[in-house]
GROMACS .gro file of C-alpha atoms in nm:
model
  355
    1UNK     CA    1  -4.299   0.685  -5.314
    2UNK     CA    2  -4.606   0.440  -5.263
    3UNK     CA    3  -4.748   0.436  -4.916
    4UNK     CA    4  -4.702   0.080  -4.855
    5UNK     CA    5  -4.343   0.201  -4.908
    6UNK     CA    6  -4.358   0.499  -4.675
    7UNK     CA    7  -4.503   0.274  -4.419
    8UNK     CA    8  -4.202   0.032  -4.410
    9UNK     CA    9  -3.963   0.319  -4.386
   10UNK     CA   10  -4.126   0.469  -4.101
   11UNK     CA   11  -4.145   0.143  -3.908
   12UNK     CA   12  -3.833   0.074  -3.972
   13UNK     CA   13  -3.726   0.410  -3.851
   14UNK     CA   14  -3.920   0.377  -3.562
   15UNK     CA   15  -3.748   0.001  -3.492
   16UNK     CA   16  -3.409   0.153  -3.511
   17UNK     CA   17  -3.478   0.462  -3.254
   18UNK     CA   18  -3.630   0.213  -3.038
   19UNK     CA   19  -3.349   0.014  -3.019
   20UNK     CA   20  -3.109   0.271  -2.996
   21UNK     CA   21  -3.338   0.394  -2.691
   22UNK     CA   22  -3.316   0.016  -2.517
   23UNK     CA   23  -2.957   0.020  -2.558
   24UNK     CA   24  -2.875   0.333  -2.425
   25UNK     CA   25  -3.055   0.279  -2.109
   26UNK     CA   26  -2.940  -0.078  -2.085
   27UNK     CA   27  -2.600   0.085  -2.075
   28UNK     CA   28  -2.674   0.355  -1.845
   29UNK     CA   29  -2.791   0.078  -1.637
   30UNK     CA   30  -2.487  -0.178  -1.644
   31UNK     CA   31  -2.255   0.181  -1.566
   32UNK     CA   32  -2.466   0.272  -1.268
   33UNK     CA   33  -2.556  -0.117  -1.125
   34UNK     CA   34  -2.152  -0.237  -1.197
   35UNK     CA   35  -1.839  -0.184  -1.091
   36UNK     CA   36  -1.680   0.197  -1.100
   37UNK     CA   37  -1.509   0.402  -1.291
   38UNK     CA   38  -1.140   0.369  -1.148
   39UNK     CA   39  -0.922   0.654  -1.204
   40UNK     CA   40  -0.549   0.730  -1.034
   41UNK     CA   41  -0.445   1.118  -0.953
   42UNK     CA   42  -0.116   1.224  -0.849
   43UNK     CA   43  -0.102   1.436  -0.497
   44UNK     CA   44   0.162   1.590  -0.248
   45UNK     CA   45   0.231   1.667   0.087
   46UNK     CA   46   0.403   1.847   0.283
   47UNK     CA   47   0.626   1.675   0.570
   48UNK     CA   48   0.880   1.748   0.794
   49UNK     CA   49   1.156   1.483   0.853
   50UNK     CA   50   1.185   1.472   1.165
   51UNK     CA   51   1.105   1.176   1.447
   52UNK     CA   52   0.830   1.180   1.723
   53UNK     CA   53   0.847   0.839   1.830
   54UNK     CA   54   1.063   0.647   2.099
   55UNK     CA   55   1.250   0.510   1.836
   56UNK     CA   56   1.636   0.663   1.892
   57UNK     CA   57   1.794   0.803   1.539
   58UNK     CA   58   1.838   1.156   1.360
   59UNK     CA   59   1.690   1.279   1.107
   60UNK     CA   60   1.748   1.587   0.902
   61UNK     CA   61   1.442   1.748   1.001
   62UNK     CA   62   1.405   1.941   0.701
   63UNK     CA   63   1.017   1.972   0.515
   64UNK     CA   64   1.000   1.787   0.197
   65UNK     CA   65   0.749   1.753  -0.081
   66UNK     CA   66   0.640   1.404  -0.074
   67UNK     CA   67   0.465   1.256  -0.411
   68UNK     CA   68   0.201   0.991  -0.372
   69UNK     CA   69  -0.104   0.866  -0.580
   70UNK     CA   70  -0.476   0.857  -0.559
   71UNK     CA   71  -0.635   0.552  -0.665
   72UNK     CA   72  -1.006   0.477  -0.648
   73UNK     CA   73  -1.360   0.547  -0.755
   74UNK     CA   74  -1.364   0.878  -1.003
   75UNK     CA   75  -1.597   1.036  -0.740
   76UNK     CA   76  -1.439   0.944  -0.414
   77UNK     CA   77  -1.075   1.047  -0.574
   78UNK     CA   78  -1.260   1.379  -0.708
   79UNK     CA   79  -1.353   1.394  -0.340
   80UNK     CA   80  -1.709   1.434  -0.421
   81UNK     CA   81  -1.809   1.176  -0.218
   82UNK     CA   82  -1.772   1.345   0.142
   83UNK     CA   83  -1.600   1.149   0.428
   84UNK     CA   84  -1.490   0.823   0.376
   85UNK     CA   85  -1.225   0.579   0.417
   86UNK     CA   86  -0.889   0.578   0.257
   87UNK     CA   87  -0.656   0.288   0.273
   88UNK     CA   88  -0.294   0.417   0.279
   89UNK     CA   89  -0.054   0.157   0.128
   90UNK     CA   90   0.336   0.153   0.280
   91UNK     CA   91   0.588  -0.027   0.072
   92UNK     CA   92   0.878  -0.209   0.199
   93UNK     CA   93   1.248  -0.159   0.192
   94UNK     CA   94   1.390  -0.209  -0.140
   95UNK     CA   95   1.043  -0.173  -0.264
   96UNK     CA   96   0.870   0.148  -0.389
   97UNK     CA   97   0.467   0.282  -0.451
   98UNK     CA   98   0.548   0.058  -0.747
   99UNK     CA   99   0.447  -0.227  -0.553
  100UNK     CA  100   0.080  -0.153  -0.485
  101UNK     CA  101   0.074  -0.077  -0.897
  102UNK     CA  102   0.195  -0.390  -1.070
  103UNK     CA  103  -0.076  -0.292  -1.346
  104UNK     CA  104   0.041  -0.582  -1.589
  105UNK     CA  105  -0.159  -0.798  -1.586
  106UNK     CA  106  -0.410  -0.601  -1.354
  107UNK     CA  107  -0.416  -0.922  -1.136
  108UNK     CA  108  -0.163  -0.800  -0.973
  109UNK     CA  109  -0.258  -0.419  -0.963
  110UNK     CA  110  -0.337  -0.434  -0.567
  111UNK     CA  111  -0.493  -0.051  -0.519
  112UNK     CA  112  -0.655  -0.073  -0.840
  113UNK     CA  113  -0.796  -0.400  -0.773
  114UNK     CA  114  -0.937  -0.246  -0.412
  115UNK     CA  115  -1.060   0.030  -0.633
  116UNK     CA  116  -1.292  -0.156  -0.830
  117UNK     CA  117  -1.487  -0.289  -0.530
  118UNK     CA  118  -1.528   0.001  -0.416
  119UNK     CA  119  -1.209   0.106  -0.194
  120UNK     CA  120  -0.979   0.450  -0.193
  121UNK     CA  121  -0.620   0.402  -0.161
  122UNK     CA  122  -0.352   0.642  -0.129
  123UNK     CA  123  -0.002   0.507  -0.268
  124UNK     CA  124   0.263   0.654  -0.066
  125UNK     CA  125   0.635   0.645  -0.176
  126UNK     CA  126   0.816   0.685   0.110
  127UNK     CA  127   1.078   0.971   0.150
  128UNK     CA  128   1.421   0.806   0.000
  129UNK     CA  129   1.262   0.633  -0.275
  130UNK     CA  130   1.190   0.719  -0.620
  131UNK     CA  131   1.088   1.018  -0.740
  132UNK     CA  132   1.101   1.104  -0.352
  133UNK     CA  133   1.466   1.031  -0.337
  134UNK     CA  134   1.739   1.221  -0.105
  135UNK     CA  135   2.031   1.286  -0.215
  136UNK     CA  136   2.206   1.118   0.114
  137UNK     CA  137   2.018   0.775   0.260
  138UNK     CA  138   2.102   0.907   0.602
  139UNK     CA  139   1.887   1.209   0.597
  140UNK     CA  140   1.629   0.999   0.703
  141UNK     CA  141   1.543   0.730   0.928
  142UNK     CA  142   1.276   0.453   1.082
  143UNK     CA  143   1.102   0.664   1.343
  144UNK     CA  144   1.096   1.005   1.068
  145UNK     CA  145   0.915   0.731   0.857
  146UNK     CA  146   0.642   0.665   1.145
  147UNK     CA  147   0.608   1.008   1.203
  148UNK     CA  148   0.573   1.149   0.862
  149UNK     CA  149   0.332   0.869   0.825
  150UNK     CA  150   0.138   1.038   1.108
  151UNK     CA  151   0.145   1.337   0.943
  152UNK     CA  152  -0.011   1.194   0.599
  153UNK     CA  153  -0.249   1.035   0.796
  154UNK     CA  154  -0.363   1.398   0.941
  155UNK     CA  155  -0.371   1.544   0.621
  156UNK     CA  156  -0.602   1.277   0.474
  157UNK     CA  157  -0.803   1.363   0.720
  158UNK     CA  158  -0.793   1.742   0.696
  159UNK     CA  159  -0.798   1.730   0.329
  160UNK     CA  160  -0.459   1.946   0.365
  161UNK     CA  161  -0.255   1.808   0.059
  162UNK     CA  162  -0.300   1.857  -0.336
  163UNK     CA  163  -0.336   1.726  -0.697
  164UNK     CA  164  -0.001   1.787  -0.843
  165UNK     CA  165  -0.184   1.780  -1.180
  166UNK     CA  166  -0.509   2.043  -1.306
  167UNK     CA  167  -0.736   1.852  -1.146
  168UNK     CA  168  -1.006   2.162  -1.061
  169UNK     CA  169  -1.150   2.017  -0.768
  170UNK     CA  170  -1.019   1.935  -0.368
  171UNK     CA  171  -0.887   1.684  -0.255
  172UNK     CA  172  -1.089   1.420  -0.088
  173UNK     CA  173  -1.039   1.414   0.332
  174UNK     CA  174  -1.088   1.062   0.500
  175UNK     CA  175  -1.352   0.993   0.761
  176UNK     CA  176  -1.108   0.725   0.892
  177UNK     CA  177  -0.803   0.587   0.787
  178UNK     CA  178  -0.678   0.199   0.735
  179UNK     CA  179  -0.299   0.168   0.666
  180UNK     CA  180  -0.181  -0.146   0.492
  181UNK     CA  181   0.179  -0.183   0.496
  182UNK     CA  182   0.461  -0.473   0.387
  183UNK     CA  183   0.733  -0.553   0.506
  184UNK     CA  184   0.964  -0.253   0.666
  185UNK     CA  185   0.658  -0.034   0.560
  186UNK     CA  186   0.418  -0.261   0.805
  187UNK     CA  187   0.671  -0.183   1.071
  188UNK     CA  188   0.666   0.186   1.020
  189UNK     CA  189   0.263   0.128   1.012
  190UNK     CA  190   0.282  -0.079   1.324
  191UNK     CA  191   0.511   0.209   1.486
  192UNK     CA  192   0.255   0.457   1.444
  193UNK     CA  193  -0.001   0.315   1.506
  194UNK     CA  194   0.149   0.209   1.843
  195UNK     CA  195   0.236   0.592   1.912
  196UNK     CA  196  -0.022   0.801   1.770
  197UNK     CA  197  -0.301   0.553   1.776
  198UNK     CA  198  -0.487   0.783   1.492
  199UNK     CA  199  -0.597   0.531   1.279
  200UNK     CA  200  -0.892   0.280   1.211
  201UNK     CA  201  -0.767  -0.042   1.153
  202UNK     CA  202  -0.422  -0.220   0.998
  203UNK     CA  203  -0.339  -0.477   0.754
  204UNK     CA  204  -0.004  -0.575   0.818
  205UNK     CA  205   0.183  -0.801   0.577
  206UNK     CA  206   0.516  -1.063   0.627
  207UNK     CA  207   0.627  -0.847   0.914
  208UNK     CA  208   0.769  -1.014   1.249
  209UNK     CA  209   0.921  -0.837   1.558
  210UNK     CA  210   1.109  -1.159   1.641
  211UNK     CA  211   1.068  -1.453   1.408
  212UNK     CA  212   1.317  -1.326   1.165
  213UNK     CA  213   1.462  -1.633   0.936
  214UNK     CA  214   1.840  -1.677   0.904
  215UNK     CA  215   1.852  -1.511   0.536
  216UNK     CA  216   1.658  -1.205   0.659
  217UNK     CA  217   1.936  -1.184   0.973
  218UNK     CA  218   2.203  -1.259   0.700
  219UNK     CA  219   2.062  -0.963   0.458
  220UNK     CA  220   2.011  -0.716   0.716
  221UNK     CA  221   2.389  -0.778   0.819
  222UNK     CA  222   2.529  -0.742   0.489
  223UNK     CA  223   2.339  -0.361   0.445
  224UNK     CA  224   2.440  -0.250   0.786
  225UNK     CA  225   2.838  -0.373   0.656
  226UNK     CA  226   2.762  -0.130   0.332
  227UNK     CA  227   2.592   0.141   0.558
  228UNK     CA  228   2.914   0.194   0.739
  229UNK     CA  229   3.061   0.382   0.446
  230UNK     CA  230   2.794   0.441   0.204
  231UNK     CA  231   2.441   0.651   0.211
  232UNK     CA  232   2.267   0.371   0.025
  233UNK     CA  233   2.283  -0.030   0.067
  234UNK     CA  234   2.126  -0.283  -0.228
  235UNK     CA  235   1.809  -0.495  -0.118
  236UNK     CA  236   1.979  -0.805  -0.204
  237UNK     CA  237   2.351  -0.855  -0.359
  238UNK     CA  238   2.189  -0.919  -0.735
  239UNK     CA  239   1.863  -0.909  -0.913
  240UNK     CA  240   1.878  -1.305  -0.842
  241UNK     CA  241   1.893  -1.271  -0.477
  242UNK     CA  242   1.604  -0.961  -0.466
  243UNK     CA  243   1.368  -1.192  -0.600
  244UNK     CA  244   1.440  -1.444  -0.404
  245UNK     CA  245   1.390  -1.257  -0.098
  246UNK     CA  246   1.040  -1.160  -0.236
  247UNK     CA  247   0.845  -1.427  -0.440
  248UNK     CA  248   0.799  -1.754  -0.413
  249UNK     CA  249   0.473  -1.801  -0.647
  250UNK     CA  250   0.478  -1.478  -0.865
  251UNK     CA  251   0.526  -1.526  -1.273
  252UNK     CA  252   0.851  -1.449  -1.387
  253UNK     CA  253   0.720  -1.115  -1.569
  254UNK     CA  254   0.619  -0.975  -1.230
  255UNK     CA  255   0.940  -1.094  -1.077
  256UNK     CA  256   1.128  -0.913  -1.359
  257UNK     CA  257   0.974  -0.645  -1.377
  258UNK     CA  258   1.053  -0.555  -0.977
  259UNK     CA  259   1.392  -0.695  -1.000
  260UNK     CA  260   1.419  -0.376  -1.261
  261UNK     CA  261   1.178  -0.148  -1.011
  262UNK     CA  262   1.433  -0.251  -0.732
  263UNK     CA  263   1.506   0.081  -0.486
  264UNK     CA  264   1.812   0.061  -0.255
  265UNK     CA  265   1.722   0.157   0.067
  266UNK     CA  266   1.822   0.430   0.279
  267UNK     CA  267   2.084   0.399   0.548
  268UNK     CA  268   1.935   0.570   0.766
  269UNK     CA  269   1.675   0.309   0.772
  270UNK     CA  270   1.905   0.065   0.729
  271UNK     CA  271   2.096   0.163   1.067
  272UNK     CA  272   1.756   0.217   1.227
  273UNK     CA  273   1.637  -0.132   1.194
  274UNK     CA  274   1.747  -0.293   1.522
  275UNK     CA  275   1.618   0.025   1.712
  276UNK     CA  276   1.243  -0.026   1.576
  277UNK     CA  277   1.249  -0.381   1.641
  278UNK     CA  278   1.290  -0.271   2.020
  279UNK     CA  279   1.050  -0.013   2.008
  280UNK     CA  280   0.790  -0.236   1.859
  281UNK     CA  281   0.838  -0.499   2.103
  282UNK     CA  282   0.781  -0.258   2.376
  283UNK     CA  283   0.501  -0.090   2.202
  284UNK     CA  284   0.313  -0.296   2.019
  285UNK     CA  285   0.062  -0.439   2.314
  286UNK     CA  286  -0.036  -0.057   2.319
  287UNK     CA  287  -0.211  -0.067   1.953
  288UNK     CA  288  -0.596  -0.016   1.979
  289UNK     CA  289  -0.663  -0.057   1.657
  290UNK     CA  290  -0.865  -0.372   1.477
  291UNK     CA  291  -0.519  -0.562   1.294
  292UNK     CA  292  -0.505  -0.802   1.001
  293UNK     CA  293  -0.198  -1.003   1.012
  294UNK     CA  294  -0.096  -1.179   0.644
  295UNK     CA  295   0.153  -1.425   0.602
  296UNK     CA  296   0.318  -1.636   0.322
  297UNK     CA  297   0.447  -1.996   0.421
  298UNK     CA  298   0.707  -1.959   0.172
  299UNK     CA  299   0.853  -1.674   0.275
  300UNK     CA  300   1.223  -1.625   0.309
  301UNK     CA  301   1.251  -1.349   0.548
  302UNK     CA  302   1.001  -1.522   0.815
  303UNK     CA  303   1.040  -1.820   1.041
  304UNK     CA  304   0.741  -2.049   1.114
  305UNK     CA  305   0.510  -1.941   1.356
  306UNK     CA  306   0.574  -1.597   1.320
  307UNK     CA  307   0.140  -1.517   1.266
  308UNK     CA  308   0.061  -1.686   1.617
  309UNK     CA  309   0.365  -1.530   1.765
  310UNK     CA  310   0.295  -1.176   1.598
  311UNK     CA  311  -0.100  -1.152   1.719
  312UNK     CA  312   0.010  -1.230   2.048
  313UNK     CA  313   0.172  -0.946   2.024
  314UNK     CA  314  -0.145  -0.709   1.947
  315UNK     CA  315  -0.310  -0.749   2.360
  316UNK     CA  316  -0.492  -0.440   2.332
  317UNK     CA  317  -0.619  -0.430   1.992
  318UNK     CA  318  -0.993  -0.468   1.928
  319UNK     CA  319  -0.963  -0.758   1.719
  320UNK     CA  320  -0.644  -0.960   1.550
  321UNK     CA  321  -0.672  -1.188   1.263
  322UNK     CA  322  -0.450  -1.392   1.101
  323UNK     CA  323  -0.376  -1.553   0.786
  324UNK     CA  324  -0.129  -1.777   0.644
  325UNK     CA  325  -0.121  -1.821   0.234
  326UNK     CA  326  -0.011  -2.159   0.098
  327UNK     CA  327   0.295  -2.166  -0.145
  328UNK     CA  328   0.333  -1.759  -0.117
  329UNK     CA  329   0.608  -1.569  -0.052
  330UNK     CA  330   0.679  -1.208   0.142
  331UNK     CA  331   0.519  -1.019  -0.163
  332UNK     CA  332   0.187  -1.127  -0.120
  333UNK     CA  333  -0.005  -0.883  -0.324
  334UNK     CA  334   0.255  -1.015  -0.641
  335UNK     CA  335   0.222  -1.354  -0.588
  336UNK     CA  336   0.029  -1.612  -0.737
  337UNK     CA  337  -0.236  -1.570  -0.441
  338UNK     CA  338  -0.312  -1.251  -0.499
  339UNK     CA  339  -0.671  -1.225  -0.561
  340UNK     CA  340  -0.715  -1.446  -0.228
  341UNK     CA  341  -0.508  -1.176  -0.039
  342UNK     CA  342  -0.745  -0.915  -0.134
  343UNK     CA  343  -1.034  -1.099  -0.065
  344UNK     CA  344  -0.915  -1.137   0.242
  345UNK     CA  345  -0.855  -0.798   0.287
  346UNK     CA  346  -1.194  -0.662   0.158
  347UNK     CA  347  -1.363  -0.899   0.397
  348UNK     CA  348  -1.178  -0.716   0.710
  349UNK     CA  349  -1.235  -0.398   0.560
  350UNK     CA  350  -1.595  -0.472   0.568
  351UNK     CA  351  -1.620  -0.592   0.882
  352UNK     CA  352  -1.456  -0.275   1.086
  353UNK     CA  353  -1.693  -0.076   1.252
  354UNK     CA  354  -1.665   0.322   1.141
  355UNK     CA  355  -1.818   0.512   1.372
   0.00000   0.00000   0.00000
């Protein structure tokens, strides 16, 4: 080989482990300085069914396994990151964990979305639904909801639950918790808040003690008819009519795809309905907590005015903010606004004060 060749080889040699070098530190670089790695873990806990609040109906009082999800950054989920906050997502009626999860497209993938700026969530499926079903609807009821959803909100912050999965590591415990619920679920969030006042802050979305609209009056009549001899009662007489109550702006593949995700709802909460909205009223100038109120002005289960009327509502809290999202309906985090929601979201997030 003639050194003039030699030479060229080694150069080039030398060019290509150079580059490979620059790259590999380039990457290195665009994984540490961008967004995180977003992974999802399956947990349980460990609750008892039974009803601390001044809400009046029976439960069974019996413990239950309750399966949620982990959604976040790969460390915080891995709870190697310490303390920090977890946002703990409550579905509606009818609904399911499902709904903070509509991964397709990701758009619509509310936790994950949180996730990727940064934000743990915890995906509860409320006892009754899914894969946390009973085998009788009135096992369970409106104030049990509020209180289990005290106790998850202890055990985030003891770190008392567990991967369900061989996950070889704890599970992360919360410095402070922010509960986002929708519907029903903000009601149960609202409730517990308003009785245990353990928690940092709430987002609460298309919920109204009082400005209820005609078809939500309507709906709510025609489950407590089926809960008179039945343990379950449909969210809506057909597919047609579920989405209807839900979406006003979401593409039809997202309103499919629920319509087939579509729970019927216990009749215990069903029964227990009227009950909260009189506990809430009474206790709802009580809340201390910082409260983001979200509203869509197409929504089919709200009258007009319900935001102003709601945040008068919240006399104690540290702060209330409202927002009302053009052309939306109830499911705001499935609806063509989406991305605004959360940005909305993340920018009360970042303002609470965690002390």
């Amino acid at each position: 080989m003639t050194r003039t060749l030699r030479t060229l080889l080694v150069g080039l040699l030398v060019g290509a482990l150079s580059g490979a070098l620059v790259g590999a530190l380039a990457g290195q670089a665009t994984a540490e300085g961008g967004r995180p790695t977003v992974i999802s873990r399956q947990v349980a806990f460990e609750l008892v069914n039974t009803n601390d609040t001044d809400l009046l109906c029976l439960p069974d009082g019996q413990e239950y396994v309750v399966r949620a999800r982990l959604v976040g950054p790969r460390k915080q989920v891995l709870g190697r990151a310490g303390a920090q906050r977890i946002n703990l997502l409550v579905h509606d009626a009818g609904t399911g964990g499902w709904f903070w999860g509509m991964d397709s497209p990701r758009r619509y993938d509310y936790a994950r979305q949180l996730a990727r700026r940064g934000e743990t969530s915890l995906v509860l499926t409320r006892l009754g639904y899914d894969e946390n079903r009973l085998d009788s609807g009135r096992d369970t009821c409106l104030g049990a909801q509020a209180t289990m959803l005290h106790q998850v909100v202890q055990h985030l912050k003891s770190g008392q639950y567990r991967f369900t999965g061989d996950v070889g590591t704890t599970t992360p415990h919360a410095g402070h918790v922010v509960v986002h619920g929708h519907g029903t679920g903000a009601a149960v969030a609202q409730l517990e808040a308003s009785t245990f006042d353990d928690v940092e802050g709430l987002v609460l979305m298309s919920w109204t003690d009082n400005q209820f609209s005609q078809r939500a009056v309507a709906e709510a009549t025609r489950q407590g008819t089926t809960c008179l001899g039945a343990d379950y009662a449909g969210f809506g007489e057909s597919r047609a009519d579920y989405r209807s109550l839900l979406f006003a702006s979401a593409p039809a593949s997202v309103q499919r795809r629920a319509a087939r995700l579509r729970n019927d709802v216990p009749c215990g909460d069903v029964l227990s309905l009227a009950g909260m909205v009189t506990a809430l009223t009474l206790g709802t100038g009580d809340i201390e907590a910082p409260a983001l109120l979200l509203y869509g002005d197409r929504d089919a289960r709200t009258r007009d005015g319900a935001a102003d009327q709601q945040a008068a509502r919240f006399r104690s809290s540290e702060s209330v903010h409202t927002r009302t999202f053009r052309g939306a309906g109830s499911a705001l985090p499935l609806e063509h606004r989406a991305p605004q929601v959360r940005r909305e979201v993340l920018a009360f997030l970042g303002g609470l004060r965690l002390s």
